[in-house]
Amino acid sequence: MGINGLLPFLKSIQQPTHIKKWKGQKVAVDAYGWLHRGTISCAVDLALEKPTTRYVDYAMHRVRMLQHYGVTPYLVFDGDYLPGKKGTEVDREKRRKSSRETGLELLRLGRTSQAHGELQKSIDVTPLMARRLIEELKKANVPYVVAPYEADAQMAYLERIGEVSAILSEDSDLLVFGAKCLLTKLDQYGECIAIYRSDFPKVSEASLAGWSDSEFCRMAILSGCDYLVNIPKMGIKTAYKFVRRYRSVEKIIRAIRMDGSFIVPASYEKAFIMAEMTFRYQRVYCPISCQLISCNGESILPDSVGIEQEHNFGGIYDSTTASKVASGDLDPITKLELRPALTQTTCSSKVPTTLKRQYYKIKYADLSPRWIGKVAYYEFFCTTCSLSRTKSPQYFTPTTGTPQLEL
């Protein structure tokens, strides 16, 4: 994710800092980033379809850390898939599927360490998982919003209208969307790295003084982004040189073709313009008007934007639907009501028994085989019996060491 090589390119202006510097302020947070980090500790559980809320626990731990330092986290969740990224999403899904198959096979063979690594790469955060975190945010009165499409565009928009003072994310795309202050590499002690847009002219790797946002965006797209794969051999420094010399899209691509060192697809210029428009006009949710608008704040697109191009920025829907998606009440993809369902069993029947055994060997690696069997027996029967005696999921309180079946 992000722009190839952009953060190293800006290394000279990266400032080590602490999150407490934003005490008394709101900071937008990439919620899916925290959820993805949280799935690392429970990747096997998720792959075997076992109930777990450890990814929620991880995210809430981060929320409490920011609150401890007086910072108000404003969590922003990803929404629907952007039509302009269809190719990227398809490739990611193929890689996840391949990793899952490989991981389950390694698990079956007893190679647990390798299996865990592969299964980590196979996990995709879903709207249902996001909703479980939202339920906890509501209890803690933590502000949040579900973006109609990408969280990056939504966070940049919130900063633009003054709703937040900074953006906390590991994705360098935020700088292309116009972020003024990007915080990255947050650790468990609150230490992080700050990148200020106002410091761009101070970059030692290149002279960005006098550069417009459009020129910075073109350099980023040329080096490779989620909306357009980079030209082979085209890195961030080479992209900078072409943009600095030729400026306009047409002249830049013509010069690259004439250079002779690069192979440029025939449709590259059209795709480039589409990527640039996506960074400029992608749909976001306005918490003031409760409507979808462009991330640059424009409610009406210019006449130069055609219907086909507009489709790639994401479709528009009515304010009622937009508000329900933003609050997490509707699935941002299907637009259907989103209610986390209680999982009825501890192990999915779709998962082979041999893999279930391997699961317990991983979870209770410090126990003898004899005790692993007893613990597995206890988890399954005690949890199932507790559920069968309960009229409502709210009556069930999981004990320490058993899979959590609540939200």
Short mmCIF file of C-alpha atoms in Angstrom, two decimals:
data_model
loop_
_atom_site.label_atom_id
_atom_site.label_comp_id
_atom_site.label_asym_id
_atom_site.label_seq_id
_atom_site.Cartn_x
_atom_site.Cartn_y
_atom_site.Cartn_z
CA MET A 1 0.00 0.00 0.00
CA GLY A 2 1.03 3.58 -0.49
CA ILE A 3 3.42 5.21 -2.92
CA ASN A 4 6.52 3.26 -3.89
CA GLY A 5 9.58 4.81 -2.24
CA LEU A 6 7.86 8.02 -1.09
CA LEU A 7 8.59 7.79 2.65
CA PRO A 8 12.34 7.10 2.14
CA PHE A 9 12.35 9.97 -0.39
CA LEU A 10 11.07 12.29 2.37
CA LYS A 11 13.32 10.88 5.10
CA SER A 12 15.23 14.16 5.54
CA ILE A 13 12.09 15.94 6.81
CA GLN A 14 10.81 13.15 9.05
CA GLN A 15 10.70 14.35 12.65
CA PRO A 16 10.78 11.96 15.62
CA THR A 17 8.09 13.08 18.05
CA HIS A 18 5.58 11.86 20.64
CA ILE A 19 1.82 11.59 20.31
CA LYS A 20 1.37 13.71 23.46
CA LYS A 21 2.31 16.73 21.35
CA TRP A 22 -1.30 16.61 20.10
CA LYS A 23 -2.78 16.69 23.59
CA GLY A 24 -6.21 18.31 23.58
CA GLN A 25 -6.63 17.72 19.83
CA LYS A 26 -8.34 15.20 17.58
CA VAL A 27 -6.22 12.92 15.43
CA ALA A 28 -7.68 10.88 12.57
CA VAL A 29 -6.69 7.21 12.75
CA ASP A 30 -6.65 4.58 10.00
CA ALA A 31 -8.88 2.06 11.80
CA TYR A 32 -8.26 -0.77 9.33
CA GLY A 33 -4.53 -0.33 9.89
CA TRP A 34 -4.99 -1.09 13.58
CA LEU A 35 -7.38 -3.95 12.85
CA HIS A 36 -4.89 -5.51 10.44
CA ARG A 37 -2.15 -5.26 13.07
CA GLY A 38 -4.52 -6.81 15.58
CA THR A 39 -5.18 -9.83 13.37
CA ILE A 40 -1.52 -10.87 13.57
CA SER A 41 -2.03 -12.35 17.04
CA CYS A 42 -5.16 -14.27 16.03
CA ALA A 43 -4.50 -15.12 12.37
CA VAL A 44 -4.85 -18.86 13.01
CA ASP A 45 -8.15 -18.35 14.85
CA LEU A 46 -9.54 -16.30 11.98
CA ALA A 47 -8.29 -18.69 9.31
CA LEU A 48 -9.92 -21.62 11.13
CA GLU A 49 -13.08 -19.53 11.59
CA LYS A 50 -12.82 -19.62 15.37
CA PRO A 51 -14.51 -16.81 17.32
CA THR A 52 -12.05 -14.19 18.53
CA THR A 53 -12.05 -10.51 19.44
CA ARG A 54 -8.32 -10.11 19.90
CA TYR A 55 -8.10 -7.74 16.92
CA VAL A 56 -10.68 -5.51 18.65
CA ASP A 57 -8.71 -5.69 21.91
CA TYR A 58 -5.57 -4.54 20.09
CA ALA A 59 -7.31 -1.55 18.51
CA MET A 60 -8.95 -0.52 21.80
CA HIS A 61 -5.58 -0.75 23.55
CA ARG A 62 -4.26 1.79 21.03
CA VAL A 63 -7.34 3.96 21.55
CA ARG A 64 -6.72 4.01 25.30
CA MET A 65 -3.06 4.86 24.78
CA LEU A 66 -3.95 7.98 22.80
CA GLN A 67 -6.54 8.93 25.41
CA HIS A 68 -3.92 8.46 28.13
CA TYR A 69 -1.84 11.20 26.49
CA GLY A 70 -4.85 13.49 26.16
CA VAL A 71 -5.38 12.88 22.45
CA THR A 72 -8.86 12.21 21.06
CA PRO A 73 -8.64 9.45 18.42
CA TYR A 74 -11.08 9.82 15.52
CA LEU A 75 -11.20 6.39 13.89
CA VAL A 76 -11.89 6.26 10.15
CA PHE A 77 -12.89 2.94 8.57
CA ASP A 78 -12.60 1.88 4.95
CA GLY A 79 -15.87 1.51 3.05
CA ASP A 80 -16.72 0.07 -0.34
CA TYR A 81 -14.17 -0.99 -2.94
CA LEU A 82 -13.28 1.80 -5.31
CA PRO A 83 -14.07 0.92 -8.97
CA GLY A 84 -10.77 2.50 -9.99
CA LYS A 85 -8.88 -0.06 -7.83
CA LYS A 86 -10.69 -3.13 -9.10
CA GLY A 87 -7.52 -4.63 -10.56
CA THR A 88 -5.57 -4.03 -7.35
CA GLU A 89 -8.29 -5.61 -5.19
CA VAL A 90 -8.53 -8.68 -7.45
CA ASP A 91 -4.76 -9.22 -7.20
CA ARG A 92 -4.85 -8.85 -3.41
CA GLU A 93 -7.69 -11.34 -3.12
CA LYS A 94 -5.76 -13.87 -5.21
CA ARG A 95 -2.71 -13.47 -2.97
CA ARG A 96 -4.82 -13.87 0.17
CA LYS A 97 -6.46 -17.01 -1.19
CA SER A 98 -3.08 -18.48 -2.13
CA SER A 99 -1.65 -17.67 1.32
CA ARG A 100 -4.64 -19.25 3.04
CA GLU A 101 -4.33 -22.48 1.05
CA THR A 102 -0.59 -22.63 1.70
CA GLY A 103 -1.02 -21.81 5.39
CA LEU A 104 -3.68 -24.47 5.98
CA GLU A 105 -1.54 -27.07 4.22
CA LEU A 106 1.49 -26.13 6.35
CA LEU A 107 -0.72 -26.33 9.43
CA ARG A 108 -1.87 -29.81 8.43
CA LEU A 109 1.77 -30.85 8.09
CA GLY A 110 2.56 -29.52 11.56
CA ARG A 111 4.82 -26.69 10.37
CA THR A 112 3.10 -24.21 12.66
CA SER A 113 5.58 -21.33 12.51
CA GLN A 114 5.52 -21.17 8.71
CA ALA A 115 1.77 -21.69 8.71
CA HIS A 116 1.23 -18.72 11.00
CA GLY A 117 3.26 -16.49 8.69
CA GLU A 118 1.21 -17.49 5.64
CA LEU A 119 -2.12 -17.22 7.44
CA GLN A 120 -1.27 -13.70 8.58
CA LYS A 121 -1.08 -12.69 4.92
CA SER A 122 -4.41 -14.37 4.15
CA ILE A 123 -6.56 -12.35 6.56
CA ASP A 124 -8.76 -9.59 5.18
CA VAL A 125 -10.56 -7.23 7.57
CA THR A 126 -14.30 -7.29 6.85
CA PRO A 127 -17.12 -4.80 7.56
CA LEU A 128 -18.39 -7.22 10.22
CA MET A 129 -15.04 -7.12 12.02
CA ALA A 130 -15.07 -3.34 11.77
CA ARG A 131 -18.59 -3.25 13.23
CA ARG A 132 -17.38 -5.17 16.29
CA LEU A 133 -14.80 -2.48 16.93
CA ILE A 134 -17.42 0.22 16.34
CA GLU A 135 -19.56 -1.28 19.12
CA GLU A 136 -16.66 -0.81 21.54
CA LEU A 137 -16.01 2.72 20.30
CA LYS A 138 -19.63 3.61 20.98
CA LYS A 139 -19.32 2.37 24.56
CA ALA A 140 -16.21 4.50 25.05
CA ASN A 141 -17.70 7.56 23.29
CA VAL A 142 -14.87 7.59 20.76
CA PRO A 143 -15.66 9.45 17.50
CA TYR A 144 -15.54 7.43 14.29
CA VAL A 145 -16.83 7.37 10.73
CA VAL A 146 -17.06 4.74 8.01
CA ALA A 147 -15.88 6.22 4.72
CA PRO A 148 -18.03 5.60 1.64
CA TYR A 149 -14.88 4.32 -0.08
CA GLU A 150 -11.26 4.76 1.07
CA ALA A 151 -10.30 5.90 4.55
CA ASP A 152 -7.29 7.80 3.17
CA ALA A 153 -9.43 10.26 1.22
CA GLN A 154 -11.84 10.58 4.15
CA MET A 155 -9.07 11.36 6.65
CA ALA A 156 -7.51 13.97 4.35
CA TYR A 157 -10.93 15.59 3.99
CA LEU A 158 -11.49 15.68 7.76
CA GLU A 159 -8.14 17.40 8.18
CA ARG A 160 -8.97 19.84 5.38
CA ILE A 161 -12.20 20.99 7.08
CA GLY A 162 -10.50 21.27 10.48
CA GLU A 163 -12.21 18.29 12.10
CA VAL A 164 -8.82 16.78 13.02
CA SER A 165 -5.35 18.25 13.54
CA ALA A 166 -3.27 15.36 12.18
CA ILE A 167 -3.58 11.94 10.57
CA LEU A 168 -2.16 8.73 12.03
CA SER A 169 -1.50 6.12 9.34
CA GLU A 170 1.22 3.95 7.80
CA ASP A 171 0.01 4.79 4.29
CA SER A 172 1.99 7.43 2.38
CA ASP A 173 -1.02 7.97 0.06
CA LEU A 174 -2.24 10.52 2.62
CA LEU A 175 0.41 12.98 1.45
CA VAL A 176 -0.85 12.72 -2.12
CA PHE A 177 -4.40 13.35 -0.91
CA GLY A 178 -3.10 16.59 0.61
CA ALA A 179 -2.47 15.71 4.27
CA LYS A 180 -0.76 18.56 6.12
CA CYS A 181 0.54 16.46 9.02
CA LEU A 182 1.08 12.70 8.73
CA LEU A 183 2.04 10.66 11.79
CA THR A 184 3.57 7.23 11.15
CA LYS A 185 5.45 4.46 12.95
CA LEU A 186 3.54 4.84 16.23
CA ASP A 187 4.92 2.44 18.84
CA GLN A 188 3.49 1.18 22.12
CA TYR A 189 5.11 4.04 24.03
CA GLY A 190 3.57 6.81 21.94
CA GLU A 191 6.73 7.58 19.95
CA CYS A 192 6.09 8.29 16.26
CA ILE A 193 7.36 10.09 13.16
CA ALA A 194 5.78 13.32 11.92
CA ILE A 195 5.89 14.54 8.31
CA TYR A 196 4.68 18.09 7.69
CA ARG A 197 3.61 19.20 4.23
CA SER A 198 5.07 22.63 4.92
CA ASP A 199 8.53 21.00 5.11
CA PHE A 200 8.46 19.69 1.52
CA PRO A 201 10.77 22.50 0.29
CA LYS A 202 13.38 21.29 2.81
CA VAL A 203 13.70 17.78 1.32
CA SER A 204 17.42 17.13 0.74
CA GLU A 205 16.88 14.43 -1.91
CA ALA A 206 15.24 16.89 -4.30
CA SER A 207 14.09 20.48 -4.70
CA LEU A 208 10.34 20.57 -4.11
CA ALA A 209 10.25 24.33 -3.51
CA GLY A 210 7.51 25.89 -5.59
CA TRP A 211 5.90 22.56 -6.44
CA SER A 212 2.13 22.48 -6.67
CA ASP A 213 0.01 19.70 -5.18
CA SER A 214 -0.69 18.50 -8.75
CA GLU A 215 3.01 18.11 -9.53
CA PHE A 216 3.64 16.23 -6.30
CA CYS A 217 0.69 13.98 -7.15
CA ARG A 218 2.07 13.28 -10.65
CA MET A 219 5.45 12.30 -9.24
CA ALA A 220 3.77 9.89 -6.84
CA ILE A 221 1.57 8.31 -9.53
CA LEU A 222 4.51 7.95 -11.90
CA SER A 223 6.51 6.07 -9.26
CA GLY A 224 3.62 3.64 -8.70
CA CYS A 225 0.43 3.76 -6.63
CA ASP A 226 -2.69 1.68 -5.93
CA TYR A 227 -4.50 3.23 -8.89
CA LEU A 228 -1.76 2.69 -11.47
CA VAL A 229 1.15 0.25 -11.58
CA ASN A 230 4.43 2.01 -12.23
CA ILE A 231 6.36 1.69 -15.46
CA PRO A 232 9.15 -0.92 -15.04
CA LYS A 233 12.42 0.70 -13.87
CA MET A 234 10.57 3.89 -12.89
CA GLY A 235 11.40 4.77 -9.27
CA ILE A 236 10.54 7.83 -7.21
CA LYS A 237 13.77 9.69 -8.02
CA THR A 238 13.43 9.11 -11.77
CA ALA A 239 9.78 10.17 -11.58
CA TYR A 240 10.85 13.35 -9.80
CA LYS A 241 13.29 14.23 -12.60
CA PHE A 242 10.67 13.80 -15.34
CA VAL A 243 8.02 15.81 -13.51
CA ARG A 244 10.47 18.56 -12.57
CA ARG A 245 11.54 19.01 -16.18
CA TYR A 246 8.29 18.52 -18.12
CA ARG A 247 5.49 19.32 -15.60
CA SER A 248 2.37 18.44 -17.67
CA VAL A 249 1.10 14.84 -18.00
CA GLU A 250 1.24 14.85 -21.80
CA LYS A 251 4.83 16.13 -21.95
CA ILE A 252 6.00 13.82 -19.17
CA ILE A 253 4.71 10.65 -20.84
CA ARG A 254 5.94 11.72 -24.28
CA ALA A 255 9.43 12.29 -22.85
CA ILE A 256 9.42 8.88 -21.14
CA ARG A 257 8.49 7.18 -24.41
CA MET A 258 11.21 9.04 -26.32
CA ASP A 259 13.81 8.22 -23.68
CA GLY A 260 14.01 4.62 -24.90
CA SER A 261 14.77 3.14 -21.49
CA PHE A 262 11.16 2.42 -20.58
CA ILE A 263 8.29 0.39 -22.00
CA VAL A 264 5.12 2.49 -21.76
CA PRO A 265 1.73 0.79 -22.43
CA ALA A 266 -0.45 2.44 -25.08
CA SER A 267 -3.21 3.12 -22.55
CA TYR A 268 -0.88 4.51 -19.88
CA GLU A 269 -1.69 8.19 -20.39
CA LYS A 270 -5.44 7.61 -20.06
CA ALA A 271 -4.92 5.51 -16.93
CA PHE A 272 -2.57 8.15 -15.51
CA ILE A 273 -5.17 10.90 -15.90
CA MET A 274 -7.78 8.64 -14.27
CA ALA A 275 -5.48 8.02 -11.29
CA GLU A 276 -4.85 11.75 -10.89
CA MET A 277 -8.58 12.47 -10.94
CA THR A 278 -9.19 9.75 -8.34
CA PHE A 279 -6.78 11.45 -5.94
CA ARG A 280 -8.56 14.75 -6.55
CA TYR A 281 -12.25 13.84 -6.76
CA GLN A 282 -12.77 10.61 -4.80
CA ARG A 283 -16.04 10.53 -2.84
CA VAL A 284 -16.01 11.13 0.90
CA TYR A 285 -18.66 11.69 3.58
CA CYS A 286 -19.22 15.22 4.83
CA PRO A 287 -20.22 15.06 8.53
CA ILE A 288 -21.70 18.57 8.27
CA SER A 289 -24.03 18.17 5.27
CA CYS A 290 -24.37 14.36 5.72
CA GLN A 291 -23.81 13.93 1.98
CA LEU A 292 -21.15 12.50 -0.31
CA ILE A 293 -18.84 15.04 -1.91
CA SER A 294 -15.40 15.07 -3.54
CA CYS A 295 -12.40 14.82 -1.21
CA ASN A 296 -11.23 18.26 -2.39
CA GLY A 297 -14.48 19.73 -1.04
CA GLU A 298 -16.27 20.19 -4.36
CA SER A 299 -19.91 19.06 -4.38
CA ILE A 300 -20.15 19.45 -8.17
CA LEU A 301 -17.49 18.01 -10.47
CA PRO A 302 -16.13 20.11 -13.37
CA ASP A 303 -17.54 19.56 -16.86
CA SER A 304 -14.22 18.05 -17.96
CA VAL A 305 -14.99 14.94 -15.88
CA GLY A 306 -16.97 12.41 -17.92
CA ILE A 307 -19.48 9.83 -16.68
CA GLU A 308 -17.00 6.96 -17.12
CA GLN A 309 -14.34 8.84 -15.16
CA GLU A 310 -16.80 9.81 -12.43
CA HIS A 311 -17.72 6.15 -11.96
CA ASN A 312 -14.13 5.39 -10.96
CA PHE A 313 -14.30 7.86 -8.06
CA GLY A 314 -17.19 5.92 -6.54
CA GLY A 315 -20.94 6.20 -6.94
CA ILE A 316 -23.12 8.69 -5.09
CA TYR A 317 -26.16 7.74 -2.99
CA ASP A 318 -28.75 9.58 -0.91
CA SER A 319 -27.95 11.29 2.39
CA THR A 320 -29.95 8.79 4.47
CA THR A 321 -27.94 5.85 3.12
CA ALA A 322 -24.72 7.87 3.41
CA SER A 323 -25.39 8.59 7.09
CA LYS A 324 -26.21 4.96 7.89
CA VAL A 325 -23.05 3.76 6.15
CA ALA A 326 -21.01 6.40 7.99
CA SER A 327 -22.40 5.26 11.35
CA GLY A 328 -21.68 1.59 10.62
CA ASP A 329 -25.35 0.58 10.57
CA LEU A 330 -25.18 -0.46 6.90
CA ASP A 331 -22.58 -2.63 5.23
CA PRO A 332 -20.63 -0.14 3.05
CA ILE A 333 -20.33 -2.74 0.29
CA THR A 334 -23.81 -4.31 0.12
CA LYS A 335 -25.70 -1.39 1.76
CA LEU A 336 -27.61 -3.97 3.82
CA GLU A 337 -28.15 -3.76 7.57
CA LEU A 338 -25.01 -4.79 9.42
CA ARG A 339 -25.48 -6.75 12.63
CA PRO A 340 -22.67 -8.86 14.08
CA ALA A 341 -24.05 -12.38 14.49
CA LEU A 342 -23.07 -14.58 17.40
CA THR A 343 -21.00 -17.53 16.26
CA GLN A 344 -22.68 -20.73 17.40
CA THR A 345 -19.73 -23.07 17.56
CA THR A 346 -16.09 -22.84 18.48
CA CYS A 347 -14.83 -24.68 15.41
CA SER A 348 -16.26 -24.40 11.92
CA SER A 349 -17.39 -27.67 10.40
CA LYS A 350 -15.73 -26.50 7.19
CA VAL A 351 -12.30 -26.86 8.77
CA PRO A 352 -10.77 -30.37 8.77
CA THR A 353 -10.36 -32.03 12.19
CA THR A 354 -6.59 -32.32 11.68
CA LEU A 355 -6.37 -28.53 11.40
CA LYS A 356 -8.42 -28.09 14.57
CA ARG A 357 -5.89 -30.27 16.40
CA GLN A 358 -3.05 -28.16 15.04
CA TYR A 359 -4.89 -25.05 16.25
CA TYR A 360 -4.85 -26.28 19.85
CA LYS A 361 -1.19 -27.28 19.53
CA ILE A 362 -0.37 -23.70 18.57
CA LYS A 363 -2.60 -22.07 21.19
CA TYR A 364 -1.38 -24.27 24.04
CA ALA A 365 2.17 -25.00 22.88
CA ASP A 366 3.48 -24.94 26.45
CA LEU A 367 1.22 -27.83 27.56
CA SER A 368 1.75 -31.55 27.17
CA PRO A 369 -0.26 -33.38 24.46
CA ARG A 370 -2.40 -34.96 27.19
CA TRP A 371 -3.42 -31.57 28.60
CA ILE A 372 -3.96 -30.05 25.16
CA GLY A 373 -6.67 -32.65 24.54
CA LYS A 374 -8.35 -31.89 27.87
CA VAL A 375 -8.33 -28.13 27.28
CA ALA A 376 -9.76 -28.58 23.77
CA TYR A 377 -12.52 -30.79 25.20
CA TYR A 378 -13.31 -28.22 27.88
CA GLU A 379 -13.40 -25.30 25.42
CA PHE A 380 -15.78 -27.02 23.04
CA PHE A 381 -18.28 -28.57 25.46
CA CYS A 382 -18.34 -25.87 28.14
CA THR A 383 -18.80 -23.07 25.61
CA THR A 384 -21.44 -24.96 23.62
CA CYS A 385 -23.40 -25.95 26.74
CA SER A 386 -23.28 -22.40 28.07
CA LEU A 387 -24.78 -21.15 24.83
CA SER A 388 -27.51 -23.78 24.79
CA ARG A 389 -28.66 -22.75 28.29
CA THR A 390 -28.70 -19.06 27.45
CA LYS A 391 -31.71 -17.19 26.12
CA SER A 392 -29.66 -14.22 24.96
CA PRO A 393 -25.98 -13.83 23.93
CA GLN A 394 -25.72 -10.99 26.44
CA TYR A 395 -25.99 -13.48 29.33
CA PHE A 396 -22.86 -15.27 28.22
CA THR A 397 -19.63 -14.09 29.80
CA PRO A 398 -16.59 -16.02 28.52
CA THR A 399 -14.01 -17.05 31.08
CA THR A 400 -10.30 -16.47 30.70
CA GLY A 401 -8.75 -18.80 28.16
CA THR A 402 -11.94 -19.64 26.28
CA PRO A 403 -12.86 -18.27 22.86
CA GLN A 404 -14.87 -15.07 23.18
CA LEU A 405 -18.21 -15.22 21.42
CA GLU A 406 -19.38 -11.72 22.25
CA LEU A 407 -18.85 -8.70 20.01
#
